[in-house]
Structures are given as structure tokens and as C-alpha cells.
């Protein structure tokens, strides 16, 4: 990113500064990469002559930069620069896009695409191998489903993976899952050269900055992306201005995770798969399969306990991908076993994480709070798949589907929340995620805009062990975003709270109106550690 560094000291004024230090602040001073002062317009005059730059906000809103707590950066960049099938409304439309992409990329060793979702197509039938071979002229092609837990591939890609037809998860003319999918994904991503990979990573980080994201948590691992991909991303983030990148490496070999520069042996260490691919592990069978089954368990309770114990003793964060209720149970029981052995205080202090955690019983919510587990969750999942006629209801039935993603219950119990996108599963779009949590399809799971905003800003910092960041207060890192937006309001599920909070006497800082249908804020500038990493048009 070629934007020149910001001046050493800057005064921002004539705007709205979202800060718990002063709920009516209109100005802020940044010095040496940190917030130096937040306050009123009158007091700002005293700083005007002693700074290198004065920025007239012209009424714009300044907030902490967002943190996206679950990203697959290279895959996001490949979706941005390559074939994106998320908008394909029919199978025929998807095939047309594949055909056009093959023509446009004649030199690619493997054609890569992402985002198809047959559950939203009229015939609900995935693309077949024969159709892909015809559309691509027989070239190798890998197209991941929107949840990234299954894929359709062409015959030529299968030929690159000897023995794939004998692996679990392979079936003729059906999407690949489990080990067969992991092998095909490794072959497809292995065909991406260093130049294409760097292009994709830059595109993803540039896009993240353009939507006000100042930090991303990269969730890599040996079953997701190669070690070179992980280390090259960390190197890129250190060498070029852009969002901060915190790396998690989902590996039971914790020394390998440490050697690669990961903060934790965490992220997408799979306990199960995903609901859309029928691989999330459930206590009760899926509602929409001909032969009843309960999904896939990749790790046992004993596996979880061994990993959590090793990470806790080594001073690393542990973390798991767990979506189905049976998978979440395995995580909870495994972590509790370690707490009984090493002491609950040590386990809580480690701030172990659970990614996704979509199917949570009340007992599981209580256990998360007891054990100090951070719930790294994706509100856009509910917006995309929730409701009585969505994919969740198809897979589970309406009653079970309504229980998913219980954000309000998690907050009431005191469970730390960190919001993310799981991009490229859902887009990098933090205000849309805040809206999705505040206007959850199941009303009892809704949280206030303020709580959702906190989970997408300060929550991500807390998830990596930093309690001193993610807010605009003196001493905090100067990671912030500037927004063009309409009048600020306070929105909460309970109208009585909303009315009280909008009273000036409450001292509650406002946020943009995120009512569905209202225009979302537009990012004008993103700053990381006092340095501008994105500057858009005013």
C-alpha cells in the first residue's frame, strides 16, 4: 500500500469522536502512533499550534478501527481477484461465470473459484464434474462451497491428487468433503505461485483497510493453507503499511505453530465441519438427509483436552473450530478436564478461543463463561442462513435453527465476544456484521448496536490478550477509521433502554443508524498506529 506515512502529530477536529473518555468529544490528538488526547472543540484550540497536521473532519465520525477476528486472507484475495460465485442465483448462472472465467484466465495452472451455494438455487443441485469439464475445456478447476468445507472439482484436478478416490469424503459426481476435500484444496492452492499469492494478499488487506478494518486475525493451518502462505502474509504485513495481521496456526504441533510466528495453535483446528456441507457434528441427526446421520467429528474430547493442556502449559492460546452442538460439547468437556487438572485460573488466563460456536445450548453458554472461553463468532452467518426458510432451517428444522447464534445469551453470561467474517465465507463488511447482530433473525438473540460494535472493535483486541486497545482513549494505539454517515443514534433491543440512552444526561455516545434498509457508513480514512493505510474520497 503506497499511501505515505501520516505526520508524527495530528489534531482531528470538527467531527464526532466515539470515545468512552468523553461521550461528546469532537476532537482528538494523535502522537507517536497513540491517542494523546480526546475532548471538546474549545479545548482543541490549545493543541492547534503544536501539531504537524490539523484535520478538519467536517462533521465526520471517528471510531476505533474494526478488528475482523476470523479471516482467510489469501483465499479472500483470490476471491476478490478471481472467480466469485456468491452472487450466482442459479446453477446455469454459475456455469456461465465459470466458462467466462476460464476464457479470461488462459494461463492459470488451476482455475480457482469460491462461493457457490446450491441451497439457494431453484433446483438445489450442485455443479457436477461433467458440467465443470465442459465449461472449462477439461482444465483443472477447484470451486469451494460458500462455507469452504466442501468443493466441486474437475476431472483434471482429481488427476493431480493420486489416491483421492480412496479418501473419506470422495463420491462420484458429488461435492468433495473431509479428507478428499482437504487433499484437493492443497493441490489447488499449491498451484498458486508466489506472485499470484502476494497479489491476492495485498488485495485482501487493501480491501480490509477500505472498509475500516485495522486488524485481522489470520486463521491458517496445515489443512487450510501452506506454511509459506502463512509466513509470507505475516512478512507482508510487517513490511508494508496496512491492517495489522495476527496469525493463528491451527496445528496440534504447538512448537510448529510457535516457530511459524503464530500467537496461538488455534483458529480453525477442526473439531467438526459446517452445517451447509452436512459435516458439522450434531447430537441429533440432520433433518434433510435421506439416511440419518450426525455429521463428522474430527477431534475427540480427549484430543481437545490434550491440546488445551499443552497450549496452557506452553503459554499459547488454544482454539478450535466448533459449529455443531456435539462439537461444542467436546470442546467444553475437554477444556473443563484441563481446568480440573491445571486449575481454572490458568485456563481462564490463557483466553482460549472457540471459532463459530453456532449451536450453543444454555449449558454450553454457561460453560464458556465459567472457563473464560472467547466466542469468535460471525453475525453475518445468521443474516445469510438464518430465518425459518434459510439454510439453517433446511439442515436442522425450524426449532433447532432458531436457537443458533445466541449472542444475547452469551453477553448476559459474560462470555467475551469477538466478531469476524470468516472471509471469504462472508464479505469483509464490519458495519453489516454489527447490523446483523443487532437485528438478528431471531429477536431474543439480538444485542444493542453498542454491544455489537464493541465486539467488533475492542472484542478482537481482547481476544488476542490486549485490554488496552480498541477504544479511543489516551494511551491506546491510534487505530481508527473516519466515516461519512448520517445522524448518530443509540439502538438497543429494548426501546426503554434506547430512549434513556439517547438522553444527553446518559452520556452514551451515539453510533450510526443501522436499521435494515438504512445506508451504512462510508469509510473515508483508515489509520493504523497513526499511519494512514486507506484514504478514500470525501
PDB file of N, CA and C in Angstrom, residues 83-180:
ATOM      1  N   UNK A  83     -12.564 -15.735  -9.343  1.00  0.00           N
ATOM      2  CA  UNK A  83     -13.954 -16.067  -9.635  1.00  0.00           C
ATOM      3  C   UNK A  83     -14.769 -16.106  -8.352  1.00  0.00           C
ATOM      4  N   UNK A  84     -15.710 -15.190  -8.242  1.00  0.00           N
ATOM      5  CA  UNK A  84     -16.595 -15.092  -7.080  1.00  0.00           C
ATOM      6  C   UNK A  84     -17.985 -15.554  -7.506  1.00  0.00           C
ATOM      7  N   UNK A  85     -18.444 -16.654  -6.908  1.00  0.00           N
ATOM      8  CA  UNK A  85     -19.734 -17.238  -7.285  1.00  0.00           C
ATOM      9  C   UNK A  85     -20.839 -16.923  -6.281  1.00  0.00           C
ATOM     10  N   UNK A  86     -20.578 -16.039  -5.326  1.00  0.00           N
ATOM     11  CA  UNK A  86     -21.571 -15.808  -4.285  1.00  0.00           C
ATOM     12  C   UNK A  86     -22.857 -15.195  -4.820  1.00  0.00           C
ATOM     13  N   UNK A  87     -22.778 -14.478  -5.930  1.00  0.00           N
ATOM     14  CA  UNK A  87     -23.976 -13.836  -6.468  1.00  0.00           C
ATOM     15  C   UNK A  87     -24.720 -14.709  -7.465  1.00  0.00           C
ATOM     16  N   UNK A  88     -24.189 -15.884  -7.770  1.00  0.00           N
ATOM     17  CA  UNK A  88     -24.845 -16.759  -8.744  1.00  0.00           C
ATOM     18  C   UNK A  88     -26.182 -17.247  -8.192  1.00  0.00           C
ATOM     19  N   UNK A  89     -27.272 -16.906  -8.862  1.00  0.00           N
ATOM     20  CA  UNK A  89     -28.614 -17.226  -8.361  1.00  0.00           C
ATOM     21  C   UNK A  89     -29.111 -18.581  -8.838  1.00  0.00           C
ATOM     22  N   UNK A  90     -28.451 -19.148  -9.845  1.00  0.00           N
ATOM     23  CA  UNK A  90     -28.856 -20.443 -10.381  1.00  0.00           C
ATOM     24  C   UNK A  90     -27.609 -21.235 -10.762  1.00  0.00           C
ATOM     25  N   UNK A  91     -27.783 -22.531 -10.950  1.00  0.00           N
ATOM     26  CA  UNK A  91     -26.676 -23.370 -11.407  1.00  0.00           C
ATOM     27  C   UNK A  91     -26.213 -22.942 -12.791  1.00  0.00           C
ATOM     28  N   UNK A  92     -27.151 -22.605 -13.672  1.00  0.00           N
ATOM     29  CA  UNK A  92     -26.791 -22.176 -15.024  1.00  0.00           C
ATOM     30  C   UNK A  92     -25.967 -20.892 -14.988  1.00  0.00           C
ATOM     31  N   UNK A  93     -26.337 -19.984 -14.103  1.00  0.00           N
ATOM     32  CA  UNK A  93     -25.585 -18.732 -13.980  1.00  0.00           C
ATOM     33  C   UNK A  93     -24.172 -19.011 -13.476  1.00  0.00           C
ATOM     34  N   UNK A  94     -24.046 -19.930 -12.532  1.00  0.00           N
ATOM     35  CA  UNK A  94     -22.723 -20.287 -12.029  1.00  0.00           C
ATOM     36  C   UNK A  94     -21.859 -20.879 -13.135  1.00  0.00           C
ATOM     37  N   UNK A  95     -22.424 -21.753 -13.943  1.00  0.00           N
ATOM     38  CA  UNK A  95     -21.668 -22.347 -15.038  1.00  0.00           C
ATOM     39  C   UNK A  95     -21.245 -21.305 -16.063  1.00  0.00           C
ATOM     40  N   UNK A  96     -22.084 -20.335 -16.321  1.00  0.00           N
ATOM     41  CA  UNK A  96     -21.713 -19.255 -17.234  1.00  0.00           C
ATOM     42  C   UNK A  96     -20.517 -18.483 -16.695  1.00  0.00           C
ATOM     43  N   UNK A  97     -20.532 -18.193 -15.394  1.00  0.00           N
ATOM     44  CA  UNK A  97     -19.415 -17.479 -14.777  1.00  0.00           C
ATOM     45  C   UNK A  97     -18.129 -18.306 -14.845  1.00  0.00           C
ATOM     46  N   UNK A  98     -18.239 -19.607 -14.628  1.00  0.00           N
ATOM     47  CA  UNK A  98     -17.068 -20.477 -14.727  1.00  0.00           C
ATOM     48  C   UNK A  98     -16.508 -20.471 -16.147  1.00  0.00           C
ATOM     49  N   UNK A  99     -17.390 -20.550 -17.110  1.00  0.00           N
ATOM     50  CA  UNK A  99     -16.965 -20.565 -18.526  1.00  0.00           C
ATOM     51  C   UNK A  99     -16.259 -19.261 -18.889  1.00  0.00           C
ATOM     52  N   UNK A 100     -16.818 -18.139 -18.467  1.00  0.00           N
ATOM     53  CA  UNK A 100     -16.209 -16.837 -18.770  1.00  0.00           C
ATOM     54  C   UNK A 100     -14.864 -16.683 -18.066  1.00  0.00           C
ATOM     55  N   UNK A 101     -14.768 -17.195 -16.842  1.00  0.00           N
ATOM     56  CA  UNK A 101     -13.514 -17.096 -16.099  1.00  0.00           C
ATOM     57  C   UNK A 101     -12.423 -17.918 -16.774  1.00  0.00           C
ATOM     58  N   UNK A 102     -12.786 -19.102 -17.260  1.00  0.00           N
ATOM     59  CA  UNK A 102     -11.801 -19.949 -17.932  1.00  0.00           C
ATOM     60  C   UNK A 102     -11.252 -19.262 -19.180  1.00  0.00           C
ATOM     61  N   UNK A 103     -12.118 -18.569 -19.895  1.00  0.00           N
ATOM     62  CA  UNK A 103     -11.680 -17.850 -21.100  1.00  0.00           C
ATOM     63  C   UNK A 103     -10.771 -16.678 -20.723  1.00  0.00           C
ATOM     64  N   UNK A 104     -11.107 -16.008 -19.627  1.00  0.00           N
ATOM     65  CA  UNK A 104     -10.359 -14.807 -19.226  1.00  0.00           C
ATOM     66  C   UNK A 104      -9.014 -15.134 -18.601  1.00  0.00           C
ATOM     67  N   UNK A 105      -8.799 -16.368 -18.121  1.00  0.00           N
ATOM     68  CA  UNK A 105      -7.556 -16.739 -17.445  1.00  0.00           C
ATOM     69  C   UNK A 105      -6.917 -17.928 -18.148  1.00  0.00           C
ATOM     70  N   UNK A 106      -6.436 -17.727 -19.374  1.00  0.00           N
ATOM     71  CA  UNK A 106      -5.939 -18.863 -20.158  1.00  0.00           C
ATOM     72  C   UNK A 106      -4.647 -19.469 -19.628  1.00  0.00           C
ATOM     73  N   UNK A 107      -3.879 -18.733 -18.808  1.00  0.00           N
ATOM     74  CA  UNK A 107      -2.580 -19.238 -18.378  1.00  0.00           C
ATOM     75  C   UNK A 107      -2.571 -19.784 -16.952  1.00  0.00           C
ATOM     76  N   UNK A 108      -3.687 -19.677 -16.223  1.00  0.00           N
ATOM     77  CA  UNK A 108      -3.719 -20.186 -14.849  1.00  0.00           C
ATOM     78  C   UNK A 108      -3.554 -21.704 -14.838  1.00  0.00           C
ATOM     79  N   UNK A 109      -2.683 -22.172 -13.961  1.00  0.00           N
ATOM     80  CA  UNK A 109      -2.463 -23.624 -13.874  1.00  0.00           C
ATOM     81  C   UNK A 109      -3.694 -24.343 -13.333  1.00  0.00           C
ATOM     82  N   UNK A 110      -4.387 -23.705 -12.405  1.00  0.00           N
ATOM     83  CA  UNK A 110      -5.643 -24.221 -11.856  1.00  0.00           C
ATOM     84  C   UNK A 110      -6.623 -23.059 -11.772  1.00  0.00           C
ATOM     85  N   UNK A 111      -7.845 -23.283 -12.201  1.00  0.00           N
ATOM     86  CA  UNK A 111      -8.882 -22.257 -12.090  1.00  0.00           C
ATOM     87  C   UNK A 111      -9.494 -22.337 -10.693  1.00  0.00           C
ATOM     88  N   UNK A 112      -9.491 -21.214 -10.000  1.00  0.00           N
ATOM     89  CA  UNK A 112      -9.974 -21.172  -8.622  1.00  0.00           C
ATOM     90  C   UNK A 112     -11.225 -20.321  -8.528  1.00  0.00           C
ATOM     91  N   UNK A 113     -12.199 -20.791  -7.776  1.00  0.00           N
ATOM     92  CA  UNK A 113     -13.416 -20.025  -7.542  1.00  0.00           C
ATOM     93  C   UNK A 113     -13.985 -20.357  -6.183  1.00  0.00           C
ATOM     94  N   UNK A 114     -14.878 -19.507  -5.734  1.00  0.00           N
ATOM     95  CA  UNK A 114     -15.439 -19.664  -4.381  1.00  0.00           C
ATOM     96  C   UNK A 114     -16.852 -19.095  -4.327  1.00  0.00           C
ATOM     97  N   UNK A 115     -17.663 -19.678  -3.432  1.00  0.00           N
ATOM     98  CA  UNK A 115     -18.892 -19.015  -3.036  1.00  0.00           C
ATOM     99  C   UNK A 115     -20.189 -19.611  -3.535  1.00  0.00           C
ATOM    100  N   UNK A 116     -20.153 -20.723  -4.282  1.00  0.00           N
ATOM    101  CA  UNK A 116     -21.427 -21.280  -4.739  1.00  0.00           C
ATOM    102  C   UNK A 116     -22.213 -21.828  -3.548  1.00  0.00           C
ATOM    103  N   UNK A 117     -23.520 -21.778  -3.668  1.00  0.00           N
ATOM    104  CA  UNK A 117     -24.401 -22.234  -2.584  1.00  0.00           C
ATOM    105  C   UNK A 117     -25.658 -22.818  -3.202  1.00  0.00           C
ATOM    106  N   UNK A 118     -25.618 -24.121  -3.415  1.00  0.00           N
ATOM    107  CA  UNK A 118     -26.741 -24.783  -4.083  1.00  0.00           C
ATOM    108  C   UNK A 118     -28.023 -24.714  -3.265  1.00  0.00           C
ATOM    109  N   UNK A 119     -27.930 -24.497  -1.962  1.00  0.00           N
ATOM    110  CA  UNK A 119     -29.144 -24.415  -1.143  1.00  0.00           C
ATOM    111  C   UNK A 119     -29.990 -23.206  -1.515  1.00  0.00           C
ATOM    112  N   UNK A 120     -29.415 -22.242  -2.241  1.00  0.00           N
ATOM    113  CA  UNK A 120     -30.169 -21.055  -2.669  1.00  0.00           C
ATOM    114  C   UNK A 120     -30.571 -21.125  -4.136  1.00  0.00           C
ATOM    115  N   UNK A 121     -30.193 -22.211  -4.831  1.00  0.00           N
ATOM    116  CA  UNK A 121     -30.559 -22.362  -6.246  1.00  0.00           C
ATOM    117  C   UNK A 121     -31.897 -23.079  -6.367  1.00  0.00           C
ATOM    118  N   UNK A 122     -32.675 -22.775  -7.393  1.00  0.00           N
ATOM    119  CA  UNK A 122     -34.011 -23.383  -7.524  1.00  0.00           C
ATOM    120  C   UNK A 122     -33.998 -24.910  -7.486  1.00  0.00           C
ATOM    121  N   UNK A 123     -33.022 -25.526  -8.181  1.00  0.00           N
ATOM    122  CA  UNK A 123     -33.015 -26.998  -8.206  1.00  0.00           C
ATOM    123  C   UNK A 123     -32.183 -27.593  -7.075  1.00  0.00           C
ATOM    124  N   UNK A 124     -31.471 -26.743  -6.314  1.00  0.00           N
ATOM    125  CA  UNK A 124     -30.672 -27.155  -5.160  1.00  0.00           C
ATOM    126  C   UNK A 124     -29.667 -28.250  -5.497  1.00  0.00           C
ATOM    127  N   UNK A 125     -29.213 -28.289  -6.736  1.00  0.00           N
ATOM    128  CA  UNK A 125     -28.258 -29.311  -7.156  1.00  0.00           C
ATOM    129  C   UNK A 125     -26.899 -28.691  -7.415  1.00  0.00           C
ATOM    130  N   UNK A 126     -25.841 -29.195  -6.775  1.00  0.00           N
ATOM    131  CA  UNK A 126     -24.504 -28.647  -7.020  1.00  0.00           C
ATOM    132  C   UNK A 126     -24.049 -28.899  -8.455  1.00  0.00           C
ATOM    133  N   UNK A 127     -23.017 -28.200  -8.851  1.00  0.00           N
ATOM    134  CA  UNK A 127     -22.411 -28.430 -10.152  1.00  0.00           C
ATOM    135  C   UNK A 127     -21.788 -29.823 -10.178  1.00  0.00           C
ATOM    136  N   UNK A 128     -21.879 -30.482 -11.321  1.00  0.00           N
ATOM    137  CA  UNK A 128     -21.291 -31.807 -11.459  1.00  0.00           C
ATOM    138  C   UNK A 128     -19.928 -31.711 -12.129  1.00  0.00           C
ATOM    139  N   UNK A 129     -19.161 -32.783 -11.994  1.00  0.00           N
ATOM    140  CA  UNK A 129     -17.834 -32.830 -12.616  1.00  0.00           C
ATOM    141  C   UNK A 129     -17.946 -32.724 -14.138  1.00  0.00           C
ATOM    142  N   UNK A 130     -18.940 -33.385 -14.700  1.00  0.00           N
ATOM    143  CA  UNK A 130     -19.124 -33.343 -16.146  1.00  0.00           C
ATOM    144  C   UNK A 130     -19.402 -31.921 -16.618  1.00  0.00           C
ATOM    145  N   UNK A 131     -20.244 -31.198 -15.877  1.00  0.00           N
ATOM    146  CA  UNK A 131     -20.552 -29.814 -16.243  1.00  0.00           C
ATOM    147  C   UNK A 131     -19.312 -28.930 -16.152  1.00  0.00           C
ATOM    148  N   UNK A 132     -18.498 -29.153 -15.116  1.00  0.00           N
ATOM    149  CA  UNK A 132     -17.287 -28.349 -14.968  1.00  0.00           C
ATOM    150  C   UNK A 132     -16.286 -28.658 -16.079  1.00  0.00           C
ATOM    151  N   UNK A 133     -16.143 -29.927 -16.424  1.00  0.00           N
ATOM    152  CA  UNK A 133     -15.217 -30.286 -17.500  1.00  0.00           C
ATOM    153  C   UNK A 133     -15.628 -29.618 -18.806  1.00  0.00           C
ATOM    154  N   UNK A 134     -16.917 -29.578 -19.084  1.00  0.00           N
ATOM    155  CA  UNK A 134     -17.406 -28.947 -20.319  1.00  0.00           C
ATOM    156  C   UNK A 134     -17.182 -27.444 -20.278  1.00  0.00           C
ATOM    157  N   UNK A 135     -17.454 -26.824 -19.119  1.00  0.00           N
ATOM    158  CA  UNK A 135     -17.349 -25.368 -19.014  1.00  0.00           C
ATOM    159  C   UNK A 135     -15.913 -24.877 -19.079  1.00  0.00           C
ATOM    160  N   UNK A 136     -14.959 -25.705 -18.654  1.00  0.00           N
ATOM    161  CA  UNK A 136     -13.561 -25.278 -18.593  1.00  0.00           C
ATOM    162  C   UNK A 136     -12.694 -25.868 -19.689  1.00  0.00           C
ATOM    163  N   UNK A 137     -13.290 -26.663 -20.567  1.00  0.00           N
ATOM    164  CA  UNK A 137     -12.479 -27.320 -21.587  1.00  0.00           C
ATOM    165  C   UNK A 137     -11.559 -28.371 -21.006  1.00  0.00           C
ATOM    166  N   UNK A 138     -11.942 -28.933 -19.871  1.00  0.00           N
ATOM    167  CA  UNK A 138     -11.151 -30.006 -19.272  1.00  0.00           C
ATOM    168  C   UNK A 138      -9.983 -29.539 -18.435  1.00  0.00           C
ATOM    169  N   UNK A 139      -9.892 -28.241 -18.117  1.00  0.00           N
ATOM    170  CA  UNK A 139      -8.784 -27.745 -17.302  1.00  0.00           C
ATOM    171  C   UNK A 139      -9.023 -28.026 -15.814  1.00  0.00           C
ATOM    172  N   UNK A 140      -7.966 -28.083 -15.009  1.00  0.00           N
ATOM    173  CA  UNK A 140      -8.157 -28.265 -13.566  1.00  0.00           C
ATOM    174  C   UNK A 140      -8.940 -27.092 -12.977  1.00  0.00           C
ATOM    175  N   UNK A 141      -9.934 -27.398 -12.164  1.00  0.00           N
ATOM    176  CA  UNK A 141     -10.756 -26.352 -11.557  1.00  0.00           C
ATOM    177  C   UNK A 141     -11.151 -26.786 -10.150  1.00  0.00           C
ATOM    178  N   UNK A 142     -11.100 -25.822  -9.225  1.00  0.00           N
ATOM    179  CA  UNK A 142     -11.483 -26.051  -7.829  1.00  0.00           C
ATOM    180  C   UNK A 142     -12.426 -24.935  -7.429  1.00  0.00           C
ATOM    181  N   UNK A 143     -13.649 -25.280  -7.026  1.00  0.00           N
ATOM    182  CA  UNK A 143     -14.655 -24.291  -6.639  1.00  0.00           C
ATOM    183  C   UNK A 143     -15.176 -24.641  -5.243  1.00  0.00           C
ATOM    184  N   UNK A 144     -14.784 -23.842  -4.248  1.00  0.00           N
ATOM    185  CA  UNK A 144     -15.206 -24.121  -2.880  1.00  0.00           C
ATOM    186  C   UNK A 144     -16.629 -23.633  -2.644  1.00  0.00           C
ATOM    187  N   UNK A 145     -17.368 -24.424  -1.863  1.00  0.00           N
ATOM    188  CA  UNK A 145     -18.698 -24.002  -1.432  1.00  0.00           C
ATOM    189  C   UNK A 145     -18.564 -22.789  -0.523  1.00  0.00           C
ATOM    190  N   UNK A 146     -19.622 -22.057  -0.329  1.00  0.00           N
ATOM    191  CA  UNK A 146     -19.555 -20.807   0.427  1.00  0.00           C
ATOM    192  C   UNK A 146     -19.014 -21.003   1.839  1.00  0.00           C
ATOM    193  N   UNK A 147     -19.215 -22.185   2.447  1.00  0.00           N
ATOM    194  CA  UNK A 147     -18.716 -22.408   3.804  1.00  0.00           C
ATOM    195  C   UNK A 147     -17.289 -22.934   3.834  1.00  0.00           C
ATOM    196  N   UNK A 148     -16.706 -23.185   2.661  1.00  0.00           N
ATOM    197  CA  UNK A 148     -15.324 -23.633   2.482  1.00  0.00           C
ATOM    198  C   UNK A 148     -15.086 -25.039   3.050  1.00  0.00           C
ATOM    199  N   UNK A 149     -16.131 -25.788   3.328  1.00  0.00           N
ATOM    200  CA  UNK A 149     -15.968 -27.134   3.867  1.00  0.00           C
ATOM    201  C   UNK A 149     -16.312 -28.227   2.857  1.00  0.00           C
ATOM    202  N   UNK A 150     -16.554 -27.837   1.633  1.00  0.00           N
ATOM    203  CA  UNK A 150     -16.705 -28.791   0.544  1.00  0.00           C
ATOM    204  C   UNK A 150     -16.412 -28.053  -0.747  1.00  0.00           C
ATOM    205  N   UNK A 151     -16.227 -28.800  -1.813  1.00  0.00           N
ATOM    206  CA  UNK A 151     -15.894 -28.174  -3.091  1.00  0.00           C
ATOM    207  C   UNK A 151     -16.286 -29.103  -4.224  1.00  0.00           C
ATOM    208  N   UNK A 152     -16.526 -28.511  -5.390  1.00  0.00           N
ATOM    209  CA  UNK A 152     -16.671 -29.283  -6.621  1.00  0.00           C
ATOM    210  C   UNK A 152     -15.410 -29.040  -7.438  1.00  0.00           C
ATOM    211  N   UNK A 153     -14.961 -30.081  -8.121  1.00  0.00           N
ATOM    212  CA  UNK A 153     -13.715 -30.010  -8.882  1.00  0.00           C
ATOM    213  C   UNK A 153     -13.897 -30.691 -10.227  1.00  0.00           C
ATOM    214  N   UNK A 154     -12.999 -30.359 -11.144  1.00  0.00           N
ATOM    215  CA  UNK A 154     -12.996 -31.009 -12.441  1.00  0.00           C
ATOM    216  C   UNK A 154     -12.150 -32.273 -12.425  1.00  0.00           C
ATOM    217  N   UNK A 155     -12.322 -33.085 -13.453  1.00  0.00           N
ATOM    218  CA  UNK A 155     -11.587 -34.349 -13.541  1.00  0.00           C
ATOM    219  C   UNK A 155     -10.084 -34.108 -13.542  1.00  0.00           C
ATOM    220  N   UNK A 156      -9.637 -33.069 -14.224  1.00  0.00           N
ATOM    221  CA  UNK A 156      -8.203 -32.803 -14.320  1.00  0.00           C
ATOM    222  C   UNK A 156      -7.584 -32.494 -12.958  1.00  0.00           C
ATOM    223  N   UNK A 157      -8.340 -31.902 -12.045  1.00  0.00           N
ATOM    224  CA  UNK A 157      -7.796 -31.665 -10.714  1.00  0.00           C
ATOM    225  C   UNK A 157      -7.691 -32.972  -9.943  1.00  0.00           C
ATOM    226  N   UNK A 158      -8.680 -33.841 -10.087  1.00  0.00           N
ATOM    227  CA  UNK A 158      -8.600 -35.154  -9.440  1.00  0.00           C
ATOM    228  C   UNK A 158      -7.341 -35.893  -9.887  1.00  0.00           C
ATOM    229  N   UNK A 159      -6.988 -35.733 -11.151  1.00  0.00           N
ATOM    230  CA  UNK A 159      -5.806 -36.414 -11.679  1.00  0.00           C
ATOM    231  C   UNK A 159      -4.520 -35.922 -11.035  1.00  0.00           C
ATOM    232  N   UNK A 160      -4.560 -34.716 -10.431  1.00  0.00           N
ATOM    233  CA  UNK A 160      -3.366 -34.177  -9.768  1.00  0.00           C
ATOM    234  C   UNK A 160      -3.189 -34.730  -8.359  1.00  0.00           C
ATOM    235  N   UNK A 161      -4.173 -35.494  -7.863  1.00  0.00           N
ATOM    236  CA  UNK A 161      -4.134 -35.996  -6.477  1.00  0.00           C
ATOM    237  C   UNK A 161      -4.255 -37.516  -6.505  1.00  0.00           C
ATOM    238  N   UNK A 162      -3.158 -38.228  -6.655  1.00  0.00           N
ATOM    239  CA  UNK A 162      -3.235 -39.696  -6.685  1.00  0.00           C
ATOM    240  C   UNK A 162      -3.891 -40.252  -5.423  1.00  0.00           C
ATOM    241  N   UNK A 163      -4.787 -41.187  -5.615  1.00  0.00           N
ATOM    242  CA  UNK A 163      -5.439 -41.841  -4.493  1.00  0.00           C
ATOM    243  C   UNK A 163      -6.598 -41.085  -3.893  1.00  0.00           C
ATOM    244  N   UNK A 164      -6.990 -39.975  -4.491  1.00  0.00           N
ATOM    245  CA  UNK A 164      -8.058 -39.171  -3.891  1.00  0.00           C
ATOM    246  C   UNK A 164      -9.382 -39.921  -3.860  1.00  0.00           C
ATOM    247  N   UNK A 165      -9.602 -40.801  -4.826  1.00  0.00           N
ATOM    248  CA  UNK A 165     -10.890 -41.519  -4.870  1.00  0.00           C
ATOM    249  C   UNK A 165     -11.030 -42.516  -3.728  1.00  0.00           C
ATOM    250  N   UNK A 166      -9.920 -42.804  -3.032  1.00  0.00           N
ATOM    251  CA  UNK A 166      -9.978 -43.729  -1.897  1.00  0.00           C
ATOM    252  C   UNK A 166     -10.091 -43.011  -0.559  1.00  0.00           C
ATOM    253  N   UNK A 167     -10.065 -41.677  -0.586  1.00  0.00           N
ATOM    254  CA  UNK A 167     -10.085 -40.930   0.657  1.00  0.00           C
ATOM    255  C   UNK A 167     -11.513 -40.731   1.166  1.00  0.00           C
ATOM    256  N   UNK A 168     -11.702 -40.644   2.502  1.00  0.00           N
ATOM    257  CA  UNK A 168     -13.029 -40.306   3.042  1.00  0.00           C
ATOM    258  C   UNK A 168     -13.494 -38.963   2.495  1.00  0.00           C
ATOM    259  N   UNK A 169     -14.767 -38.897   2.137  1.00  0.00           N
ATOM    260  CA  UNK A 169     -15.327 -37.670   1.596  1.00  0.00           C
ATOM    261  C   UNK A 169     -15.380 -37.626   0.086  1.00  0.00           C
ATOM    262  N   UNK A 170     -14.889 -38.675  -0.591  1.00  0.00           N
ATOM    263  CA  UNK A 170     -14.990 -38.721  -2.054  1.00  0.00           C
ATOM    264  C   UNK A 170     -16.218 -39.524  -2.458  1.00  0.00           C
ATOM    265  N   UNK A 171     -16.974 -38.973  -3.399  1.00  0.00           N
ATOM    266  CA  UNK A 171     -18.087 -39.693  -4.014  1.00  0.00           C
ATOM    267  C   UNK A 171     -18.200 -39.197  -5.446  1.00  0.00           C
ATOM    268  N   UNK A 172     -18.423 -40.103  -6.414  1.00  0.00           N
ATOM    269  CA  UNK A 172     -18.513 -39.671  -7.814  1.00  0.00           C
ATOM    270  C   UNK A 172     -19.620 -38.641  -8.009  1.00  0.00           C
ATOM    271  N   UNK A 173     -19.283 -37.564  -8.689  1.00  0.00           N
ATOM    272  CA  UNK A 173     -20.233 -36.511  -9.065  1.00  0.00           C
ATOM    273  C   UNK A 173     -20.973 -35.885  -7.886  1.00  0.00           C
ATOM    274  N   UNK A 174     -20.328 -35.860  -6.728  1.00  0.00           N
ATOM    275  CA  UNK A 174     -20.843 -35.122  -5.578  1.00  0.00           C
ATOM    276  C   UNK A 174     -19.728 -34.230  -5.046  1.00  0.00           C
ATOM    277  N   UNK A 175     -20.068 -33.160  -4.344  1.00  0.00           N
ATOM    278  CA  UNK A 175     -19.006 -32.320  -3.778  1.00  0.00           C
ATOM    279  C   UNK A 175     -18.068 -33.114  -2.888  1.00  0.00           C
ATOM    280  N   UNK A 176     -16.802 -32.761  -2.910  1.00  0.00           N
ATOM    281  CA  UNK A 176     -15.811 -33.396  -2.049  1.00  0.00           C
ATOM    282  C   UNK A 176     -15.930 -32.837  -0.634  1.00  0.00           C
ATOM    283  N   UNK A 177     -15.802 -33.703   0.362  1.00  0.00           N
ATOM    284  CA  UNK A 177     -15.792 -33.284   1.766  1.00  0.00           C
ATOM    285  C   UNK A 177     -14.625 -33.989   2.449  1.00  0.00           C
ATOM    286  N   UNK A 178     -14.438 -33.691   3.719  1.00  0.00           N
ATOM    287  CA  UNK A 178     -13.495 -34.379   4.592  1.00  0.00           C
ATOM    288  C   UNK A 178     -12.087 -34.451   3.980  1.00  0.00           C
ATOM    289  N   UNK A 179     -11.430 -35.622   4.071  1.00  0.00           N
ATOM    290  CA  UNK A 179     -10.039 -35.752   3.637  1.00  0.00           C
ATOM    291  C   UNK A 179      -9.879 -35.527   2.134  1.00  0.00           C
ATOM    292  N   UNK A 180     -10.860 -35.967   1.357  1.00  0.00           N
ATOM    293  CA  UNK A 180     -10.777 -35.774  -0.094  1.00  0.00           C
ATOM    294  C   UNK A 180     -10.782 -34.287  -0.436  1.00  0.00           C
TER     295      UNK A 180
END
